[in-house]
Amino acid sequence: MSPFRRERPPVCLGPLASLPEDVPTRVGTSPPVAILRHGDTVHVFEDRCPHAGAILSRGTLTNEHLTCPAHKATFEIATGRSLGPIPCRPLRTYKSWTENNLVYHSPSPRPTRKSNASPCPNQP
């Protein structure tokens, strides 16, 4: 076995023009992620709420804040930061980019900053 860690290849999410604007959309990757296109900017984040596992792409989007449909936990889409009202770990986000009009994301989540929020009750 090689002592070097092999990077997994980026994940292609499809053409930028095919992504709906300002609508969180679930992508059936493993693990499932959601994508949100806002103009030419695309955000990719885990599609399960860290609090109770609800599907976040079914949530409500307001000013780039996504609210979980189950218990109203709210997250900042760009950073994954938990905004309350339930103290929770940050949402995992993924680096994304557009190349030749195709959208890609890194297979590994970005490192999260430590939060002063307490661990999520009922965290799956």
PDB file of C-alpha atoms in Angstrom:
ATOM      1  CA  MET A   1       0.000   0.000   0.000  1.00  0.00           C
ATOM      2  CA  SER A   2       1.287   3.443  -0.929  1.00  0.00           C
ATOM      3  CA  PRO A   3       2.288   5.803   1.905  1.00  0.00           C
ATOM      4  CA  PHE A   4       0.714   8.633  -0.105  1.00  0.00           C
ATOM      5  CA  ARG A   5      -2.931   9.417   0.355  1.00  0.00           C
ATOM      6  CA  ARG A   6      -4.827   9.469  -2.882  1.00  0.00           C
ATOM      7  CA  GLU A   7      -7.175  12.367  -3.485  1.00  0.00           C
ATOM      8  CA  ARG A   8     -10.589  11.440  -4.777  1.00  0.00           C
ATOM      9  CA  PRO A   9     -11.535  13.160  -8.034  1.00  0.00           C
ATOM     10  CA  PRO A  10     -13.896  16.148  -8.018  1.00  0.00           C
ATOM     11  CA  VAL A  11     -17.614  15.480  -8.410  1.00  0.00           C
ATOM     12  CA  CYS A  12     -19.304  16.925 -11.512  1.00  0.00           C
ATOM     13  CA  LEU A  13     -22.786  18.294 -10.772  1.00  0.00           C
ATOM     14  CA  GLY A  14     -23.686  19.159 -14.368  1.00  0.00           C
ATOM     15  CA  PRO A  15     -24.091  22.322 -16.430  1.00  0.00           C
ATOM     16  CA  LEU A  16     -24.397  25.610 -14.543  1.00  0.00           C
ATOM     17  CA  ALA A  17     -27.336  26.633 -16.753  1.00  0.00           C
ATOM     18  CA  SER A  18     -29.316  23.543 -15.659  1.00  0.00           C
ATOM     19  CA  LEU A  19     -29.254  24.511 -11.972  1.00  0.00           C
ATOM     20  CA  PRO A  20     -32.315  26.443 -10.812  1.00  0.00           C
ATOM     21  CA  GLU A  21     -31.602  29.873  -9.335  1.00  0.00           C
ATOM     22  CA  ASP A  22     -32.069  30.326  -5.553  1.00  0.00           C
ATOM     23  CA  VAL A  23     -33.607  26.862  -5.075  1.00  0.00           C
ATOM     24  CA  PRO A  24     -31.751  24.324  -2.896  1.00  0.00           C
ATOM     25  CA  THR A  25     -31.545  21.100  -4.918  1.00  0.00           C
ATOM     26  CA  ARG A  26     -30.601  17.657  -3.617  1.00  0.00           C
ATOM     27  CA  VAL A  27     -27.949  15.715  -5.516  1.00  0.00           C
ATOM     28  CA  GLY A  28     -27.812  11.971  -4.989  1.00  0.00           C
ATOM     29  CA  THR A  29     -24.091  11.713  -4.381  1.00  0.00           C
ATOM     30  CA  SER A  30     -22.753   9.741  -1.451  1.00  0.00           C
ATOM     31  CA  PRO A  31     -23.235  11.348   0.993  1.00  0.00           C
ATOM     32  CA  PRO A  32     -26.125  13.380  -0.457  1.00  0.00           C
ATOM     33  CA  VAL A  33     -25.375  17.066  -0.906  1.00  0.00           C
ATOM     34  CA  ALA A  34     -27.520  20.040  -1.839  1.00  0.00           C
ATOM     35  CA  ILE A  35     -26.548  22.721  -4.298  1.00  0.00           C
ATOM     36  CA  LEU A  36     -27.702  26.297  -4.394  1.00  0.00           C
ATOM     37  CA  ARG A  37     -27.058  28.547  -7.369  1.00  0.00           C
ATOM     38  CA  HIS A  38     -27.162  32.295  -6.859  1.00  0.00           C
ATOM     39  CA  GLY A  39     -26.165  33.952 -10.140  1.00  0.00           C
ATOM     40  CA  ASP A  40     -22.798  32.482 -11.089  1.00  0.00           C
ATOM     41  CA  THR A  41     -22.055  31.443  -7.506  1.00  0.00           C
ATOM     42  CA  VAL A  42     -22.787  27.862  -6.488  1.00  0.00           C
ATOM     43  CA  HIS A  43     -22.822  26.667  -2.884  1.00  0.00           C
ATOM     44  CA  VAL A  44     -22.595  22.958  -2.056  1.00  0.00           C
ATOM     45  CA  PHE A  45     -23.457  21.684   1.421  1.00  0.00           C
ATOM     46  CA  GLU A  46     -24.512  18.532   3.222  1.00  0.00           C
ATOM     47  CA  ASP A  47     -28.206  17.827   2.708  1.00  0.00           C
ATOM     48  CA  ARG A  48     -28.907  16.588   6.222  1.00  0.00           C
ATOM     49  CA  CYS A  49     -29.486  18.831   9.186  1.00  0.00           C
ATOM     50  CA  PRO A  50     -26.826  18.221  11.850  1.00  0.00           C
ATOM     51  CA  HIS A  51     -29.533  18.544  14.502  1.00  0.00           C
ATOM     52  CA  ALA A  52     -32.028  15.855  13.508  1.00  0.00           C
ATOM     53  CA  GLY A  53     -31.117  14.637  10.024  1.00  0.00           C
ATOM     54  CA  ALA A  54     -33.939  16.382   8.126  1.00  0.00           C
ATOM     55  CA  ILE A  55     -33.415  17.012   4.418  1.00  0.00           C
ATOM     56  CA  LEU A  56     -32.203  20.606   4.191  1.00  0.00           C
ATOM     57  CA  SER A  57     -32.992  21.050   0.485  1.00  0.00           C
ATOM     58  CA  ARG A  58     -36.654  20.979   1.573  1.00  0.00           C
ATOM     59  CA  GLY A  59     -36.024  23.952   3.853  1.00  0.00           C
ATOM     60  CA  THR A  60     -36.652  27.656   3.409  1.00  0.00           C
ATOM     61  CA  LEU A  61     -34.077  30.021   1.908  1.00  0.00           C
ATOM     62  CA  THR A  62     -33.989  33.660   3.055  1.00  0.00           C
ATOM     63  CA  ASN A  63     -31.075  35.995   2.256  1.00  0.00           C
ATOM     64  CA  GLU A  64     -28.598  33.101   1.849  1.00  0.00           C
ATOM     65  CA  HIS A  65     -29.697  31.567   5.145  1.00  0.00           C
ATOM     66  CA  LEU A  66     -31.272  28.119   5.000  1.00  0.00           C
ATOM     67  CA  THR A  67     -33.798  27.064   7.630  1.00  0.00           C
ATOM     68  CA  CYS A  68     -34.353  23.371   8.347  1.00  0.00           C
ATOM     69  CA  PRO A  69     -37.945  22.241   7.724  1.00  0.00           C
ATOM     70  CA  ALA A  70     -38.025  20.099  10.880  1.00  0.00           C
ATOM     71  CA  HIS A  71     -36.945  22.222  13.844  1.00  0.00           C
ATOM     72  CA  LYS A  72     -36.071  25.603  12.264  1.00  0.00           C
ATOM     73  CA  ALA A  73     -32.300  25.374  12.774  1.00  0.00           C
ATOM     74  CA  THR A  74     -30.797  28.033  10.481  1.00  0.00           C
ATOM     75  CA  PHE A  75     -27.468  27.948   8.645  1.00  0.00           C
ATOM     76  CA  GLU A  76     -25.443  30.435   6.634  1.00  0.00           C
ATOM     77  CA  ILE A  77     -25.080  28.784   3.229  1.00  0.00           C
ATOM     78  CA  ALA A  78     -21.653  30.209   2.302  1.00  0.00           C
ATOM     79  CA  THR A  79     -19.916  29.133   5.528  1.00  0.00           C
ATOM     80  CA  GLY A  80     -22.197  26.516   7.109  1.00  0.00           C
ATOM     81  CA  ARG A  81     -22.272  28.535  10.333  1.00  0.00           C
ATOM     82  CA  SER A  82     -25.170  27.656  12.644  1.00  0.00           C
ATOM     83  CA  LEU A  83     -27.290  30.741  13.328  1.00  0.00           C
ATOM     84  CA  GLY A  84     -29.738  29.219  15.838  1.00  0.00           C
ATOM     85  CA  PRO A  85     -32.234  28.982  17.380  1.00  0.00           C
ATOM     86  CA  ILE A  86     -31.024  25.444  18.124  1.00  0.00           C
ATOM     87  CA  PRO A  87     -27.327  25.192  19.083  1.00  0.00           C
ATOM     88  CA  CYS A  88     -25.754  22.922  16.499  1.00  0.00           C
ATOM     89  CA  ARG A  89     -22.467  22.088  14.854  1.00  0.00           C
ATOM     90  CA  PRO A  90     -21.787  23.929  11.588  1.00  0.00           C
ATOM     91  CA  LEU A  91     -23.152  22.554   8.347  1.00  0.00           C
ATOM     92  CA  ARG A  92     -20.510  20.813   6.234  1.00  0.00           C
ATOM     93  CA  THR A  93     -19.790  22.788   3.069  1.00  0.00           C
ATOM     94  CA  TYR A  94     -17.806  21.820  -0.007  1.00  0.00           C
ATOM     95  CA  LYS A  95     -15.567  23.870  -2.277  1.00  0.00           C
ATOM     96  CA  SER A  96     -17.260  24.318  -5.655  1.00  0.00           C
ATOM     97  CA  TRP A  97     -16.179  25.813  -8.967  1.00  0.00           C
ATOM     98  CA  THR A  98     -17.253  26.148 -12.590  1.00  0.00           C
ATOM     99  CA  GLU A  99     -15.072  24.933 -15.427  1.00  0.00           C
ATOM    100  CA  ASN A 100     -16.217  24.963 -19.078  1.00  0.00           C
ATOM    101  CA  ASN A 101     -19.758  25.760 -17.851  1.00  0.00           C
ATOM    102  CA  LEU A 102     -19.819  22.600 -15.696  1.00  0.00           C
ATOM    103  CA  VAL A 103     -20.108  22.785 -11.906  1.00  0.00           C
ATOM    104  CA  TYR A 104     -17.801  20.651  -9.746  1.00  0.00           C
ATOM    105  CA  HIS A 105     -17.321  20.183  -6.041  1.00  0.00           C
ATOM    106  CA  SER A 106     -14.576  18.759  -3.890  1.00  0.00           C
ATOM    107  CA  PRO A 107     -15.391  15.267  -2.560  1.00  0.00           C
ATOM    108  CA  SER A 108     -14.243  16.255   0.931  1.00  0.00           C
ATOM    109  CA  PRO A 109     -15.955  18.891   3.078  1.00  0.00           C
ATOM    110  CA  ARG A 110     -14.147  22.079   4.016  1.00  0.00           C
ATOM    111  CA  PRO A 111     -12.689  22.168   7.511  1.00  0.00           C
ATOM    112  CA  THR A 112     -15.135  23.778   9.909  1.00  0.00           C
ATOM    113  CA  ARG A 113     -14.196  26.378  12.460  1.00  0.00           C
ATOM    114  CA  LYS A 114     -14.847  25.498  16.044  1.00  0.00           C
ATOM    115  CA  SER A 115     -18.140  26.913  17.166  1.00  0.00           C
ATOM    116  CA  ASN A 116     -19.168  27.944  20.624  1.00  0.00           C
ATOM    117  CA  ALA A 117     -22.430  26.114  20.013  1.00  0.00           C
ATOM    118  CA  SER A 118     -22.928  23.039  22.130  1.00  0.00           C
ATOM    119  CA  PRO A 119     -23.115  19.641  20.482  1.00  0.00           C
ATOM    120  CA  CYS A 120     -26.418  18.995  18.801  1.00  0.00           C
ATOM    121  CA  PRO A 121     -29.015  17.185  20.823  1.00  0.00           C
ATOM    122  CA  ASN A 122     -30.273  14.204  18.802  1.00  0.00           C
ATOM    123  CA  GLN A 123     -27.304  14.396  16.429  1.00  0.00           C
ATOM    124  CA  PRO A 124     -27.362  11.359  14.127  1.00  0.00           C
TER     125      PRO A 124
END
